[in-house]
């Protein structure tokens, strides 16, 4: 199957399918990123696998949506307006109602200190940009299955 969208915008052959993370309802992922290109990229890739995708374009909206919708996973850009991804991750992991939701930070900041700061919030993973959307999908699927 051709997989028409990757981070670089090129086509590639889809040789593996991560599949659904578990039997049951369709999984939901919340994508919180102020870059509409990243939002559309992730939305397309997750929806191609049958996921429900919720979108927010700043940290405050993402935190509110995560609290209300309780998605199966949250993908957070680190650098966003209103409330950055580190603050959102820390808030989600400190609240009993959302602490079990896997949180994956996405960032162009790739220094060891940046990654350490991200994981110190309680986030379950830190992925640097550019990333492979299919690898990210597999990582999210794996984190949900471990939950």
Coordinates of C-alpha atoms in Angstrom, one line a residue:
X1 CA 0.0 0.0 0.0
X2 CA 1.4 3.4 -0.8
X3 CA 1.4 5.7 2.2
X4 CA 1.1 9.1 0.6
X5 CA 2.3 11.4 3.4
X6 CA 5.4 11.5 5.4
X7 CA 7.1 14.4 7.2
X8 CA 9.1 15.2 4.1
X9 CA 5.9 15.2 2.0
X10 CA 7.0 12.2 -0.2
X11 CA 5.3 8.9 -0.9
X12 CA 6.6 5.7 0.6
X13 CA 5.7 2.1 0.6
X14 CA 3.9 1.0 3.7
X15 CA 5.5 -2.3 4.7
X16 CA 4.1 -2.6 8.2
X17 CA 0.9 -1.7 9.9
X18 CA 0.9 -1.0 13.6
X19 CA -2.8 -1.9 13.7
X20 CA -5.1 -1.1 16.5
X21 CA -3.6 -0.9 20.0
X22 CA -6.3 -3.1 21.5
X23 CA -9.7 -4.6 20.9
X24 CA -12.6 -2.4 21.7
X25 CA -13.6 1.2 20.8
X26 CA -11.7 3.1 18.2
X27 CA -8.7 4.8 19.9
X28 CA -8.6 8.6 20.1
X29 CA -5.4 10.7 20.0
X30 CA -5.3 14.4 20.8
X31 CA -2.8 16.4 18.7
X32 CA -1.7 19.7 20.3
X33 CA 0.5 21.7 17.9
X34 CA 0.4 25.3 16.7
X35 CA 1.8 24.2 13.3
X36 CA -1.1 23.3 10.9
X37 CA 1.2 21.3 8.7
X38 CA 2.1 19.0 11.6
X39 CA -1.5 18.8 12.7
X40 CA -2.6 17.7 9.2
X41 CA 0.2 15.2 8.9
X42 CA -0.6 13.5 12.1
X43 CA -4.3 13.7 11.6
X44 CA -4.0 12.0 8.2
X45 CA -1.7 9.3 9.4
X46 CA -3.7 8.4 12.5
X47 CA -7.0 8.6 10.6
X48 CA -5.6 6.2 7.9
X49 CA -5.2 3.7 10.7
X50 CA -8.8 4.2 11.9
X51 CA -8.1 6.4 14.9
X52 CA -10.2 9.4 16.0
X53 CA -8.1 12.5 16.0
X54 CA -8.8 15.6 18.1
X55 CA -6.9 18.8 17.4
X56 CA -5.9 21.8 19.5
X57 CA -3.5 24.6 18.4
X58 CA -2.3 25.9 21.7
X59 CA -1.5 24.5 25.1
X60 CA -4.5 26.0 27.0
X61 CA -6.9 24.5 24.5
X62 CA -5.1 21.2 24.5
X63 CA -5.2 20.9 28.3
X64 CA -8.9 21.8 28.4
X65 CA -9.7 19.2 25.6
X66 CA -7.6 16.5 27.3
X67 CA -9.5 17.0 30.6
X68 CA -12.9 16.9 28.9
X69 CA -12.3 14.2 26.3
X70 CA -9.8 12.0 28.1
X71 CA -8.2 10.7 24.8
X72 CA -6.2 7.5 24.7
X73 CA -3.0 9.4 24.0
X74 CA -1.8 13.1 23.8
X75 CA 0.8 14.3 21.3
X76 CA 2.2 17.7 22.5
X77 CA 4.4 20.1 20.7
X78 CA 6.8 21.6 23.2
X79 CA 6.9 25.2 21.9
X80 CA 3.4 26.6 21.7
X81 CA 1.6 29.8 22.5
X82 CA -0.4 30.4 25.8
X83 CA 0.9 27.3 27.5
X84 CA 3.9 25.2 26.4
X85 CA 3.9 21.5 26.0
X86 CA 6.0 21.0 29.1
X87 CA 3.5 22.7 31.3
X88 CA 0.6 20.8 29.7
X89 CA 2.4 17.5 30.2
X90 CA 3.1 18.3 33.8
X91 CA -0.5 19.3 34.5
X92 CA -1.9 16.1 32.8
X93 CA 0.5 13.9 34.8
X94 CA -0.3 15.6 38.1
X95 CA -4.1 15.2 37.9
X96 CA -5.6 11.8 38.9
X97 CA -8.2 11.9 36.1
X98 CA -5.5 12.3 33.4
X99 CA -2.3 10.9 34.8
X100 CA -2.7 7.5 33.0
X101 CA -3.0 9.0 29.6
X102 CA 0.2 8.5 27.6
X103 CA 1.8 11.8 26.7
X104 CA 4.3 12.1 23.9
X105 CA 6.2 15.4 23.5
X106 CA 7.2 16.5 20.0
X107 CA 10.0 19.0 19.6
X108 CA 12.7 20.4 17.4
X109 CA 14.7 20.8 20.6
X110 CA 17.0 17.8 20.6
X111 CA 19.6 18.6 23.2
X112 CA 20.0 16.1 26.1
X113 CA 18.9 18.8 28.6
X114 CA 15.7 19.5 26.5
X115 CA 14.9 15.8 26.4
X116 CA 15.6 15.5 30.1
X117 CA 13.4 18.5 30.9
X118 CA 10.6 17.0 28.8
X119 CA 10.7 13.6 30.5
X120 CA 10.9 15.2 33.9
X121 CA 7.4 16.4 33.4
X122 CA 6.2 12.8 33.5
X123 CA 5.8 12.5 29.8
X124 CA 6.0 9.0 28.5
X125 CA 8.1 9.8 25.5
X126 CA 10.0 12.6 23.8
X127 CA 10.2 12.6 20.0
X128 CA 12.4 15.0 18.0
X129 CA 11.3 16.7 14.8
X130 CA 11.6 15.7 12.0
X131 CA 10.0 12.4 12.9
X132 CA 8.7 9.4 10.9
X133 CA 4.9 9.5 11.3
X134 CA 4.7 5.7 11.0
X135 CA 7.3 5.2 13.8
X136 CA 5.3 7.7 15.9
X137 CA 2.1 5.8 15.3
X138 CA 3.8 2.6 16.4
X139 CA 5.2 4.3 19.5
X140 CA 1.8 5.6 20.5
X141 CA 0.2 2.2 19.9
X142 CA 2.8 0.6 22.1
X143 CA 2.3 3.1 24.9
X144 CA -1.4 2.6 24.9
X145 CA -1.0 -1.2 24.9
X146 CA 1.3 -1.0 27.9
X147 CA -1.2 1.1 29.9

